[in-house]
Amino acid sequence: MTVFFTWLLRTIGIGGVAFLGLYIYDWGIPGASRIPYLSSIPILGDLTTGRAHSYAAEQVRLATSQMVTKFERDAIAAQLSEERRRRLIADQLTTEASKRADAALRAKSEAEAELEARIAADTSPDGGRWSEEDQQWDGRR
């Protein structure tokens, strides 16, 4: 390896080696990014993929994470509005049901009061008063 570097240094000089090193650092080694798991090695991965490709990959990751966040936020907002709509419907139905229950309770109280009044008005000794219609249906009388 040192033989290669000394040959390269003699051939293109220190400026050429510096330029080549910075170019590889910035853009990476062509084709090396296709090797699986090579880019995940800390220093070697930066040299093989290059700073520009690493930055681009990071920007893509950030953009997609924000898109997922925006999608999730929109989905949660839609779910919240649907739950609020259902809650409003449930509140309206509860109010109507309580009004019907109050009306039924009043009707029951009125019916019980009417029955108590009819029972109190009955003064016959046998505990019941026959109307003419009842006597028509009774075959014994």
PDB file of N, CA and C in Angstrom, residues 33-139:
ATOM      1  N   SER A  33     -20.103   2.565  -3.208  1.00  0.00           N
ATOM      2  CA  SER A  33     -21.342   2.707  -2.439  1.00  0.00           C
ATOM      3  C   SER A  33     -22.297   1.546  -2.696  1.00  0.00           C
ATOM      4  N   ARG A  34     -22.057   0.770  -3.723  1.00  0.00           N
ATOM      5  CA  ARG A  34     -22.909  -0.374  -4.025  1.00  0.00           C
ATOM      6  C   ARG A  34     -22.578  -1.592  -3.172  1.00  0.00           C
ATOM      7  N   ILE A  35     -21.454  -1.577  -2.484  1.00  0.00           N
ATOM      8  CA  ILE A  35     -21.060  -2.702  -1.632  1.00  0.00           C
ATOM      9  C   ILE A  35     -21.897  -2.650  -0.361  1.00  0.00           C
ATOM     10  N   PRO A  36     -22.617  -3.714  -0.056  1.00  0.00           N
ATOM     11  CA  PRO A  36     -23.501  -3.692   1.115  1.00  0.00           C
ATOM     12  C   PRO A  36     -22.720  -3.505   2.414  1.00  0.00           C
ATOM     13  N   TYR A  37     -23.266  -2.756   3.312  1.00  0.00           N
ATOM     14  CA  TYR A  37     -22.770  -2.518   4.661  1.00  0.00           C
ATOM     15  C   TYR A  37     -21.434  -1.772   4.704  1.00  0.00           C
ATOM     16  N   LEU A  38     -20.868  -1.411   3.579  1.00  0.00           N
ATOM     17  CA  LEU A  38     -19.593  -0.689   3.592  1.00  0.00           C
ATOM     18  C   LEU A  38     -19.804   0.752   4.059  1.00  0.00           C
ATOM     19  N   SER A  39     -20.929   1.322   3.721  1.00  0.00           N
ATOM     20  CA  SER A  39     -21.195   2.707   4.125  1.00  0.00           C
ATOM     21  C   SER A  39     -21.545   2.820   5.605  1.00  0.00           C
ATOM     22  N   SER A  40     -21.851   1.715   6.271  1.00  0.00           N
ATOM     23  CA  SER A  40     -22.183   1.775   7.693  1.00  0.00           C
ATOM     24  C   SER A  40     -20.952   1.781   8.593  1.00  0.00           C
ATOM     25  N   ILE A  41     -19.776   1.481   8.041  1.00  0.00           N
ATOM     26  CA  ILE A  41     -18.531   1.539   8.819  1.00  0.00           C
ATOM     27  C   ILE A  41     -18.162   3.012   8.959  1.00  0.00           C
ATOM     28  N   PRO A  42     -17.883   3.508  10.173  1.00  0.00           N
ATOM     29  CA  PRO A  42     -17.775   4.946  10.416  1.00  0.00           C
ATOM     30  C   PRO A  42     -16.839   5.718   9.477  1.00  0.00           C
ATOM     31  N   ILE A  43     -15.566   5.521   9.477  1.00  0.00           N
ATOM     32  CA  ILE A  43     -14.652   6.346   8.674  1.00  0.00           C
ATOM     33  C   ILE A  43     -14.596   5.833   7.244  1.00  0.00           C
ATOM     34  N   LEU A  44     -14.516   4.552   7.079  1.00  0.00           N
ATOM     35  CA  LEU A  44     -14.450   3.957   5.751  1.00  0.00           C
ATOM     36  C   LEU A  44     -15.732   4.226   4.964  1.00  0.00           C
ATOM     37  N   GLY A  45     -16.863   4.255   5.650  1.00  0.00           N
ATOM     38  CA  GLY A  45     -18.134   4.548   4.992  1.00  0.00           C
ATOM     39  C   GLY A  45     -18.180   5.965   4.454  1.00  0.00           C
ATOM     40  N   ASP A  46     -17.620   6.922   5.202  1.00  0.00           N
ATOM     41  CA  ASP A  46     -17.573   8.303   4.718  1.00  0.00           C
ATOM     42  C   ASP A  46     -16.689   8.425   3.492  1.00  0.00           C
ATOM     43  N   LEU A  47     -15.587   7.702   3.474  1.00  0.00           N
ATOM     44  CA  LEU A  47     -14.685   7.773   2.319  1.00  0.00           C
ATOM     45  C   LEU A  47     -15.275   7.079   1.093  1.00  0.00           C
ATOM     46  N   THR A  48     -15.984   5.985   1.286  1.00  0.00           N
ATOM     47  CA  THR A  48     -16.510   5.258   0.126  1.00  0.00           C
ATOM     48  C   THR A  48     -17.746   5.934  -0.464  1.00  0.00           C
ATOM     49  N   THR A  49     -18.651   6.390   0.365  1.00  0.00           N
ATOM     50  CA  THR A  49     -19.857   7.011  -0.176  1.00  0.00           C
ATOM     51  C   THR A  49     -19.652   8.478  -0.503  1.00  0.00           C
ATOM     52  N   GLY A  50     -18.795   9.152   0.209  1.00  0.00           N
ATOM     53  CA  GLY A  50     -18.551  10.564  -0.049  1.00  0.00           C
ATOM     54  C   GLY A  50     -19.482  11.453   0.755  1.00  0.00           C
ATOM     55  N   ARG A  51     -18.982  12.657   1.002  1.00  0.00           N
ATOM     56  CA  ARG A  51     -19.742  13.605   1.806  1.00  0.00           C
ATOM     57  C   ARG A  51     -21.021  14.044   1.097  1.00  0.00           C
ATOM     58  N   ALA A  52     -20.947  14.258  -0.214  1.00  0.00           N
ATOM     59  CA  ALA A  52     -22.110  14.727  -0.967  1.00  0.00           C
ATOM     60  C   ALA A  52     -23.231  13.691  -0.953  1.00  0.00           C
ATOM     61  N   HIS A  53     -22.898  12.437  -1.144  1.00  0.00           N
ATOM     62  CA  HIS A  53     -23.920  11.390  -1.134  1.00  0.00           C
ATOM     63  C   HIS A  53     -24.457  11.168   0.276  1.00  0.00           C
ATOM     64  N   SER A  54     -23.593  11.265   1.274  1.00  0.00           N
ATOM     65  CA  SER A  54     -24.054  11.128   2.655  1.00  0.00           C
ATOM     66  C   SER A  54     -25.017  12.249   3.013  1.00  0.00           C
ATOM     67  N   TYR A  55     -24.672  13.478   2.590  1.00  0.00           N
ATOM     68  CA  TYR A  55     -25.541  14.625   2.858  1.00  0.00           C
ATOM     69  C   TYR A  55     -26.877  14.450   2.134  1.00  0.00           C
ATOM     70  N   ALA A  56     -26.830  14.003   0.877  1.00  0.00           N
ATOM     71  CA  ALA A  56     -28.061  13.794   0.117  1.00  0.00           C
ATOM     72  C   ALA A  56     -28.921  12.713   0.773  1.00  0.00           C
ATOM     73  N   ALA A  57     -28.296  11.649   1.207  1.00  0.00           N
ATOM     74  CA  ALA A  57     -29.045  10.574   1.865  1.00  0.00           C
ATOM     75  C   ALA A  57     -29.667  11.069   3.171  1.00  0.00           C
ATOM     76  N   GLU A  58     -28.923  11.898   3.898  1.00  0.00           N
ATOM     77  CA  GLU A  58     -29.454  12.460   5.148  1.00  0.00           C
ATOM     78  C   GLU A  58     -30.645  13.382   4.869  1.00  0.00           C
ATOM     79  N   GLN A  59     -30.553  14.182   3.805  1.00  0.00           N
ATOM     80  CA  GLN A  59     -31.657  15.073   3.457  1.00  0.00           C
ATOM     81  C   GLN A  59     -32.895  14.283   3.028  1.00  0.00           C
ATOM     82  N   VAL A  60     -32.687  13.213   2.308  1.00  0.00           N
ATOM     83  CA  VAL A  60     -33.813  12.360   1.903  1.00  0.00           C
ATOM     84  C   VAL A  60     -34.455  11.742   3.133  1.00  0.00           C
ATOM     85  N   ARG A  61     -33.630  11.282   4.070  1.00  0.00           N
ATOM     86  CA  ARG A  61     -34.168  10.695   5.305  1.00  0.00           C
ATOM     87  C   ARG A  61     -34.971  11.719   6.097  1.00  0.00           C
ATOM     88  N   LEU A  62     -34.450  12.950   6.206  1.00  0.00           N
ATOM     89  CA  LEU A  62     -35.172  14.000   6.923  1.00  0.00           C
ATOM     90  C   LEU A  62     -36.483  14.351   6.227  1.00  0.00           C
ATOM     91  N   ALA A  63     -36.447  14.449   4.914  1.00  0.00           N
ATOM     92  CA  ALA A  63     -37.662  14.806   4.179  1.00  0.00           C
ATOM     93  C   ALA A  63     -38.731  13.731   4.322  1.00  0.00           C
ATOM     94  N   THR A  64     -38.326  12.471   4.223  1.00  0.00           N
ATOM     95  CA  THR A  64     -39.323  11.414   4.349  1.00  0.00           C
ATOM     96  C   THR A  64     -39.842  11.312   5.777  1.00  0.00           C
ATOM     97  N   SER A  65     -39.000  11.591   6.755  1.00  0.00           N
ATOM     98  CA  SER A  65     -39.501  11.544   8.131  1.00  0.00           C
ATOM     99  C   SER A  65     -40.477  12.682   8.378  1.00  0.00           C
ATOM    100  N   GLN A  66     -40.262  13.838   7.759  1.00  0.00           N
ATOM    101  CA  GLN A  66     -41.208  14.938   7.909  1.00  0.00           C
ATOM    102  C   GLN A  66     -42.494  14.645   7.153  1.00  0.00           C
ATOM    103  N   MET A  67     -42.390  13.959   6.017  1.00  0.00           N
ATOM    104  CA  MET A  67     -43.599  13.605   5.279  1.00  0.00           C
ATOM    105  C   MET A  67     -44.440  12.614   6.075  1.00  0.00           C
ATOM    106  N   VAL A  68     -43.790  11.667   6.698  1.00  0.00           N
ATOM    107  CA  VAL A  68     -44.527  10.714   7.518  1.00  0.00           C
ATOM    108  C   VAL A  68     -45.162  11.443   8.693  1.00  0.00           C
ATOM    109  N   THR A  69     -44.443  12.371   9.274  1.00  0.00           N
ATOM    110  CA  THR A  69     -44.983  13.134  10.383  1.00  0.00           C
ATOM    111  C   THR A  69     -46.186  13.957   9.929  1.00  0.00           C
ATOM    112  N   LYS A  70     -46.102  14.575   8.754  1.00  0.00           N
ATOM    113  CA  LYS A  70     -47.221  15.357   8.233  1.00  0.00           C
ATOM    114  C   LYS A  70     -48.407  14.454   7.952  1.00  0.00           C
ATOM    115  N   PHE A  71     -48.161  13.283   7.379  1.00  0.00           N
ATOM    116  CA  PHE A  71     -49.243  12.340   7.118  1.00  0.00           C
ATOM    117  C   PHE A  71     -49.892  11.897   8.428  1.00  0.00           C
ATOM    118  N   GLU A  72     -49.079  11.569   9.406  1.00  0.00           N
ATOM    119  CA  GLU A  72     -49.626  11.151  10.693  1.00  0.00           C
ATOM    120  C   GLU A  72     -50.417  12.277  11.335  1.00  0.00           C
ATOM    121  N   ARG A  73     -49.903  13.512  11.234  1.00  0.00           N
ATOM    122  CA  ARG A  73     -50.596  14.657  11.818  1.00  0.00           C
ATOM    123  C   ARG A  73     -51.947  14.862  11.131  1.00  0.00           C
ATOM    124  N   ASP A  74     -51.989  14.728   9.808  1.00  0.00           N
ATOM    125  CA  ASP A  74     -53.253  14.869   9.093  1.00  0.00           C
ATOM    126  C   ASP A  74     -54.224  13.757   9.467  1.00  0.00           C
ATOM    127  N   ALA A  75     -53.704  12.547   9.620  1.00  0.00           N
ATOM    128  CA  ALA A  75     -54.559  11.422   9.998  1.00  0.00           C
ATOM    129  C   ALA A  75     -55.122  11.612  11.406  1.00  0.00           C
ATOM    130  N   ILE A  76     -54.305  12.092  12.309  1.00  0.00           N
ATOM    131  CA  ILE A  76     -54.771  12.331  13.674  1.00  0.00           C
ATOM    132  C   ILE A  76     -55.790  13.456  13.707  1.00  0.00           C
ATOM    133  N   ALA A  77     -55.577  14.505  12.910  1.00  0.00           N
ATOM    134  CA  ALA A  77     -56.536  15.606  12.849  1.00  0.00           C
ATOM    135  C   ALA A  77     -57.876  15.129  12.301  1.00  0.00           C
ATOM    136  N   ALA A  78     -57.843  14.273  11.281  1.00  0.00           N
ATOM    137  CA  ALA A  78     -59.087  13.732  10.735  1.00  0.00           C
ATOM    138  C   ALA A  78     -59.797  12.852  11.759  1.00  0.00           C
ATOM    139  N   GLN A  79     -59.022  12.056  12.479  1.00  0.00           N
ATOM    140  CA  GLN A  79     -59.607  11.190  13.505  1.00  0.00           C
ATOM    141  C   GLN A  79     -60.206  12.033  14.628  1.00  0.00           C
ATOM    142  N   LEU A  80     -59.540  13.104  15.009  1.00  0.00           N
ATOM    143  CA  LEU A  80     -60.049  13.973  16.067  1.00  0.00           C
ATOM    144  C   LEU A  80     -61.349  14.644  15.646  1.00  0.00           C
ATOM    145  N   SER A  81     -61.411  15.132  14.410  1.00  0.00           N
ATOM    146  CA  SER A  81     -62.655  15.768  13.953  1.00  0.00           C
ATOM    147  C   SER A  81     -63.799  14.762  13.887  1.00  0.00           C
ATOM    148  N   GLU A  82     -63.503  13.536  13.476  1.00  0.00           N
ATOM    149  CA  GLU A  82     -64.539  12.502  13.440  1.00  0.00           C
ATOM    150  C   GLU A  82     -65.018  12.172  14.854  1.00  0.00           C
ATOM    151  N   GLU A  83     -64.097  12.082  15.798  1.00  0.00           N
ATOM    152  CA  GLU A  83     -64.487  11.801  17.181  1.00  0.00           C
ATOM    153  C   GLU A  83     -65.286  12.953  17.769  1.00  0.00           C
ATOM    154  N   ARG A  84     -64.947  14.196  17.435  1.00  0.00           N
ATOM    155  CA  ARG A  84     -65.735  15.341  17.912  1.00  0.00           C
ATOM    156  C   ARG A  84     -67.137  15.316  17.325  1.00  0.00           C
ATOM    157  N   ARG A  85     -67.253  14.962  16.032  1.00  0.00           N
ATOM    158  CA  ARG A  85     -68.562  14.884  15.401  1.00  0.00           C
ATOM    159  C   ARG A  85     -69.411  13.809  16.071  1.00  0.00           C
ATOM    160  N   ARG A  86     -68.802  12.656  16.328  1.00  0.00           N
ATOM    161  CA  ARG A  86     -69.545  11.582  16.993  1.00  0.00           C
ATOM    162  C   ARG A  86     -69.918  11.961  18.421  1.00  0.00           C
ATOM    163  N   ARG A  87     -69.045  12.687  19.087  1.00  0.00           N
ATOM    164  CA  ARG A  87     -69.338  13.123  20.460  1.00  0.00           C
ATOM    165  C   ARG A  87     -70.524  14.084  20.472  1.00  0.00           C
ATOM    166  N   LEU A  88     -70.584  14.991  19.487  1.00  0.00           N
ATOM    167  CA  LEU A  88     -71.701  15.926  19.387  1.00  0.00           C
ATOM    168  C   LEU A  88     -73.006  15.174  19.149  1.00  0.00           C
ATOM    169  N   ILE A  89     -72.970  14.178  18.250  1.00  0.00           N
ATOM    170  CA  ILE A  89     -74.165  13.370  17.992  1.00  0.00           C
ATOM    171  C   ILE A  89     -74.583  12.624  19.260  1.00  0.00           C
ATOM    172  N   ALA A  90     -73.624  12.066  19.975  1.00  0.00           N
ATOM    173  CA  ALA A  90     -73.925  11.336  21.211  1.00  0.00           C
ATOM    174  C   ALA A  90     -74.526  12.267  22.264  1.00  0.00           C
ATOM    175  N   ASP A  91     -73.990  13.483  22.370  1.00  0.00           N
ATOM    176  CA  ASP A  91     -74.551  14.446  23.326  1.00  0.00           C
ATOM    177  C   ASP A  91     -75.984  14.811  22.967  1.00  0.00           C
ATOM    178  N   GLN A  92     -76.251  15.003  21.669  1.00  0.00           N
ATOM    179  CA  GLN A  92     -77.608  15.329  21.244  1.00  0.00           C
ATOM    180  C   GLN A  92     -78.560  14.174  21.527  1.00  0.00           C
ATOM    181  N   LEU A  93     -78.115  12.948  21.252  1.00  0.00           N
ATOM    182  CA  LEU A  93     -78.953  11.791  21.524  1.00  0.00           C
ATOM    183  C   LEU A  93     -79.192  11.607  23.022  1.00  0.00           C
ATOM    184  N   THR A  94     -78.180  11.897  23.825  1.00  0.00           N
ATOM    185  CA  THR A  94     -78.338  11.797  25.279  1.00  0.00           C
ATOM    186  C   THR A  94     -79.342  12.818  25.784  1.00  0.00           C
ATOM    187  N   THR A  95     -79.283  14.030  25.252  1.00  0.00           N
ATOM    188  CA  THR A  95     -80.228  15.075  25.652  1.00  0.00           C
ATOM    189  C   THR A  95     -81.652  14.680  25.286  1.00  0.00           C
ATOM    190  N   GLU A  96     -81.836  14.162  24.058  1.00  0.00           N
ATOM    191  CA  GLU A  96     -83.164  13.724  23.641  1.00  0.00           C
ATOM    192  C   GLU A  96     -83.666  12.573  24.501  1.00  0.00           C
ATOM    193  N   ALA A  97     -82.795  11.639  24.814  1.00  0.00           N
ATOM    194  CA  ALA A  97     -83.194  10.491  25.635  1.00  0.00           C
ATOM    195  C   ALA A  97     -83.577  10.934  27.042  1.00  0.00           C
ATOM    196  N   SER A  98     -82.849  11.881  27.604  1.00  0.00           N
ATOM    197  CA  SER A  98     -83.205  12.355  28.950  1.00  0.00           C
ATOM    198  C   SER A  98     -84.526  13.116  28.920  1.00  0.00           C
ATOM    199  N   LYS A  99     -84.810  13.846  27.832  1.00  0.00           N
ATOM    200  CA  LYS A  99     -86.106  14.534  27.712  1.00  0.00           C
ATOM    201  C   LYS A  99     -87.243  13.515  27.628  1.00  0.00           C
ATOM    202  N   ARG A 100     -87.019  12.442  26.835  1.00  0.00           N
ATOM    203  CA  ARG A 100     -88.037  11.397  26.734  1.00  0.00           C
ATOM    204  C   ARG A 100     -88.227  10.687  28.078  1.00  0.00           C
ATOM    205  N   ALA A 101     -87.135  10.463  28.795  1.00  0.00           N
ATOM    206  CA  ALA A 101     -87.239   9.810  30.105  1.00  0.00           C
ATOM    207  C   ALA A 101     -87.998  10.697  31.091  1.00  0.00           C
ATOM    208  N   ASP A 102     -87.741  11.997  31.062  1.00  0.00           N
ATOM    209  CA  ASP A 102     -88.472  12.919  31.941  1.00  0.00           C
ATOM    210  C   ASP A 102     -89.958  12.935  31.591  1.00  0.00           C
ATOM    211  N   ALA A 103     -90.277  12.946  30.282  1.00  0.00           N
ATOM    212  CA  ALA A 103     -91.678  12.936  29.862  1.00  0.00           C
ATOM    213  C   ALA A 103     -92.352  11.635  30.284  1.00  0.00           C
ATOM    214  N   ALA A 104     -91.646  10.511  30.154  1.00  0.00           N
ATOM    215  CA  ALA A 104     -92.215   9.226  30.566  1.00  0.00           C
ATOM    216  C   ALA A 104     -92.427   9.185  32.077  1.00  0.00           C
ATOM    217  N   LEU A 105     -91.507   9.762  32.819  1.00  0.00           N
ATOM    218  CA  LEU A 105     -91.648   9.805  34.281  1.00  0.00           C
ATOM    219  C   LEU A 105     -92.832  10.683  34.681  1.00  0.00           C
ATOM    220  N   ARG A 106     -93.025  11.816  33.992  1.00  0.00           N
ATOM    221  CA  ARG A 106     -94.177  12.679  34.287  1.00  0.00           C
ATOM    222  C   ARG A 106     -95.491  11.955  33.950  1.00  0.00           C
ATOM    223  N   ALA A 107     -95.500  11.269  32.784  1.00  0.00           N
ATOM    224  CA  ALA A 107     -96.710  10.536  32.394  1.00  0.00           C
ATOM    225  C   ALA A 107     -97.021   9.437  33.413  1.00  0.00           C
ATOM    226  N   LYS A 108     -95.993   8.772  33.897  1.00  0.00           N
ATOM    227  CA  LYS A 108     -96.197   7.721  34.906  1.00  0.00           C
ATOM    228  C   LYS A 108     -96.747   8.324  36.197  1.00  0.00           C
ATOM    229  N   SER A 109     -96.200   9.440  36.607  1.00  0.00           N
ATOM    230  CA  SER A 109     -96.670  10.102  37.837  1.00  0.00           C
ATOM    231  C   SER A 109     -98.126  10.532  37.677  1.00  0.00           C
ATOM    232  N   GLU A 110     -98.458  11.078  36.509  1.00  0.00           N
ATOM    233  CA  GLU A 110     -99.843  11.510  36.277  1.00  0.00           C
ATOM    234  C   GLU A 110    -100.785  10.309  36.268  1.00  0.00           C
ATOM    235  N   ALA A 111    -100.353   9.199  35.644  1.00  0.00           N
ATOM    236  CA  ALA A 111    -101.199   7.999  35.607  1.00  0.00           C
ATOM    237  C   ALA A 111    -101.385   7.428  37.004  1.00  0.00           C
ATOM    238  N   GLU A 112    -100.332   7.423  37.793  1.00  0.00           N
ATOM    239  CA  GLU A 112    -100.452   6.923  39.175  1.00  0.00           C
ATOM    240  C   GLU A 112    -101.354   7.827  39.999  1.00  0.00           C
ATOM    241  N   ALA A 113    -101.244   9.137  39.806  1.00  0.00           N
ATOM    242  CA  ALA A 113    -102.106  10.075  40.540  1.00  0.00           C
ATOM    243  C   ALA A 113    -103.565   9.892  40.131  1.00  0.00           C
ATOM    244  N   GLU A 114    -103.809   9.681  38.829  1.00  0.00           N
ATOM    245  CA  GLU A 114    -105.177   9.454  38.358  1.00  0.00           C
ATOM    246  C   GLU A 114    -105.728   8.150  38.922  1.00  0.00           C
ATOM    247  N   LEU A 115    -104.888   7.107  38.944  1.00  0.00           N
ATOM    248  CA  LEU A 115    -105.322   5.832  39.505  1.00  0.00           C
ATOM    249  C   LEU A 115    -105.629   5.963  40.986  1.00  0.00           C
ATOM    250  N   GLU A 116    -104.776   6.662  41.710  1.00  0.00           N
ATOM    251  CA  GLU A 116    -105.018   6.876  43.148  1.00  0.00           C
ATOM    252  C   GLU A 116    -106.305   7.662  43.367  1.00  0.00           C
ATOM    253  N   ALA A 117    -106.573   8.629  42.499  1.00  0.00           N
ATOM    254  CA  ALA A 117    -107.812   9.406  42.623  1.00  0.00           C
ATOM    255  C   ALA A 117    -109.028   8.528  42.334  1.00  0.00           C
ATOM    256  N   ARG A 118    -108.930   7.654  41.336  1.00  0.00           N
ATOM    257  CA  ARG A 118    -110.035   6.753  41.034  1.00  0.00           C
ATOM    258  C   ARG A 118    -110.249   5.753  42.164  1.00  0.00           C
ATOM    259  N   ILE A 119    -109.164   5.293  42.776  1.00  0.00           N
ATOM    260  CA  ILE A 119    -109.287   4.349  43.899  1.00  0.00           C
ATOM    261  C   ILE A 119    -109.913   5.055  45.093  1.00  0.00           C
ATOM    262  N   ALA A 120    -109.510   6.293  45.328  1.00  0.00           N
ATOM    263  CA  ALA A 120    -110.062   7.043  46.454  1.00  0.00           C
ATOM    264  C   ALA A 120    -111.537   7.376  46.220  1.00  0.00           C
ATOM    265  N   ALA A 121    -111.957   7.551  45.004  1.00  0.00           N
ATOM    266  CA  ALA A 121    -113.347   7.879  44.702  1.00  0.00           C
ATOM    267  C   ALA A 121    -114.262   6.658  44.788  1.00  0.00           C
ATOM    268  N   ASP A 122    -113.703   5.468  44.785  1.00  0.00           N
ATOM    269  CA  ASP A 122    -114.498   4.238  44.849  1.00  0.00           C
ATOM    270  C   ASP A 122    -114.936   4.020  46.286  1.00  0.00           C
ATOM    271  N   THR A 123    -116.257   4.027  46.525  1.00  0.00           N
ATOM    272  CA  THR A 123    -116.780   3.896  47.908  1.00  0.00           C
ATOM    273  C   THR A 123    -117.685   2.684  48.080  1.00  0.00           C
ATOM    274  N   SER A 124    -117.763   1.817  47.111  1.00  0.00           N
ATOM    275  CA  SER A 124    -118.652   0.660  47.240  1.00  0.00           C
ATOM    276  C   SER A 124    -118.074  -0.334  48.244  1.00  0.00           C
ATOM    277  N   PRO A 125    -118.914  -1.109  48.916  1.00  0.00           N
ATOM    278  CA  PRO A 125    -118.423  -2.026  49.944  1.00  0.00           C
ATOM    279  C   PRO A 125    -117.606  -3.193  49.402  1.00  0.00           C
ATOM    280  N   ASP A 126    -117.819  -3.584  48.172  1.00  0.00           N
ATOM    281  CA  ASP A 126    -117.054  -4.721  47.645  1.00  0.00           C
ATOM    282  C   ASP A 126    -115.715  -4.284  47.051  1.00  0.00           C
ATOM    283  N   GLY A 127    -115.393  -3.035  47.084  1.00  0.00           N
ATOM    284  CA  GLY A 127    -114.100  -2.543  46.630  1.00  0.00           C
ATOM    285  C   GLY A 127    -114.047  -2.246  45.155  1.00  0.00           C
ATOM    286  N   GLY A 128    -115.157  -2.380  44.475  1.00  0.00           N
ATOM    287  CA  GLY A 128    -115.168  -2.075  43.056  1.00  0.00           C
ATOM    288  C   GLY A 128    -116.520  -1.555  42.638  1.00  0.00           C
ATOM    289  N   ARG A 129    -116.591  -0.773  41.686  1.00  0.00           N
ATOM    290  CA  ARG A 129    -117.843  -0.221  41.200  1.00  0.00           C
ATOM    291  C   ARG A 129    -118.039  -0.685  39.764  1.00  0.00           C
ATOM    292  N   TRP A 130    -119.199  -1.252  39.489  1.00  0.00           N
ATOM    293  CA  TRP A 130    -119.511  -1.763  38.156  1.00  0.00           C
ATOM    294  C   TRP A 130    -120.182  -0.660  37.358  1.00  0.00           C
ATOM    295  N   SER A 131    -119.713  -0.509  36.164  1.00  0.00           N
ATOM    296  CA  SER A 131    -120.392   0.432  35.271  1.00  0.00           C
ATOM    297  C   SER A 131    -121.465  -0.327  34.505  1.00  0.00           C
ATOM    298  N   GLU A 132    -122.301   0.383  33.757  1.00  0.00           N
ATOM    299  CA  GLU A 132    -123.351  -0.287  32.982  1.00  0.00           C
ATOM    300  C   GLU A 132    -122.740  -1.192  31.916  1.00  0.00           C
ATOM    301  N   GLU A 133    -121.629  -0.774  31.352  1.00  0.00           N
ATOM    302  CA  GLU A 133    -120.966  -1.607  30.342  1.00  0.00           C
ATOM    303  C   GLU A 133    -120.463  -2.896  30.969  1.00  0.00           C
ATOM    304  N   ASP A 134    -119.942  -2.801  32.182  1.00  0.00           N
ATOM    305  CA  ASP A 134    -119.470  -4.006  32.868  1.00  0.00           C
ATOM    306  C   ASP A 134    -120.642  -4.945  33.165  1.00  0.00           C
ATOM    307  N   GLN A 135    -121.768  -4.394  33.535  1.00  0.00           N
ATOM    308  CA  GLN A 135    -122.927  -5.222  33.852  1.00  0.00           C
ATOM    309  C   GLN A 135    -123.485  -5.897  32.606  1.00  0.00           C
ATOM    310  N   GLN A 136    -123.355  -5.263  31.460  1.00  0.00           N
ATOM    311  CA  GLN A 136    -123.807  -5.884  30.223  1.00  0.00           C
ATOM    312  C   GLN A 136    -122.962  -7.114  29.897  1.00  0.00           C
ATOM    313  N   TRP A 137    -121.711  -7.083  30.181  1.00  0.00           N
ATOM    314  CA  TRP A 137    -120.834  -8.206  29.884  1.00  0.00           C
ATOM    315  C   TRP A 137    -120.908  -9.312  30.941  1.00  0.00           C
ATOM    316  N   ASP A 138    -121.378  -8.970  32.100  1.00  0.00           N
ATOM    317  CA  ASP A 138    -121.472  -9.973  33.157  1.00  0.00           C
ATOM    318  C   ASP A 138    -122.770 -10.778  32.943  1.00  0.00           C
ATOM    319  N   GLY A 139    -122.621 -12.056  32.756  1.00  0.00           N
ATOM    320  CA  GLY A 139    -123.776 -12.910  32.444  1.00  0.00           C
ATOM    321  C   GLY A 139    -124.586 -13.263  33.664  1.00  0.00           C
TER     322      GLY A 139
END
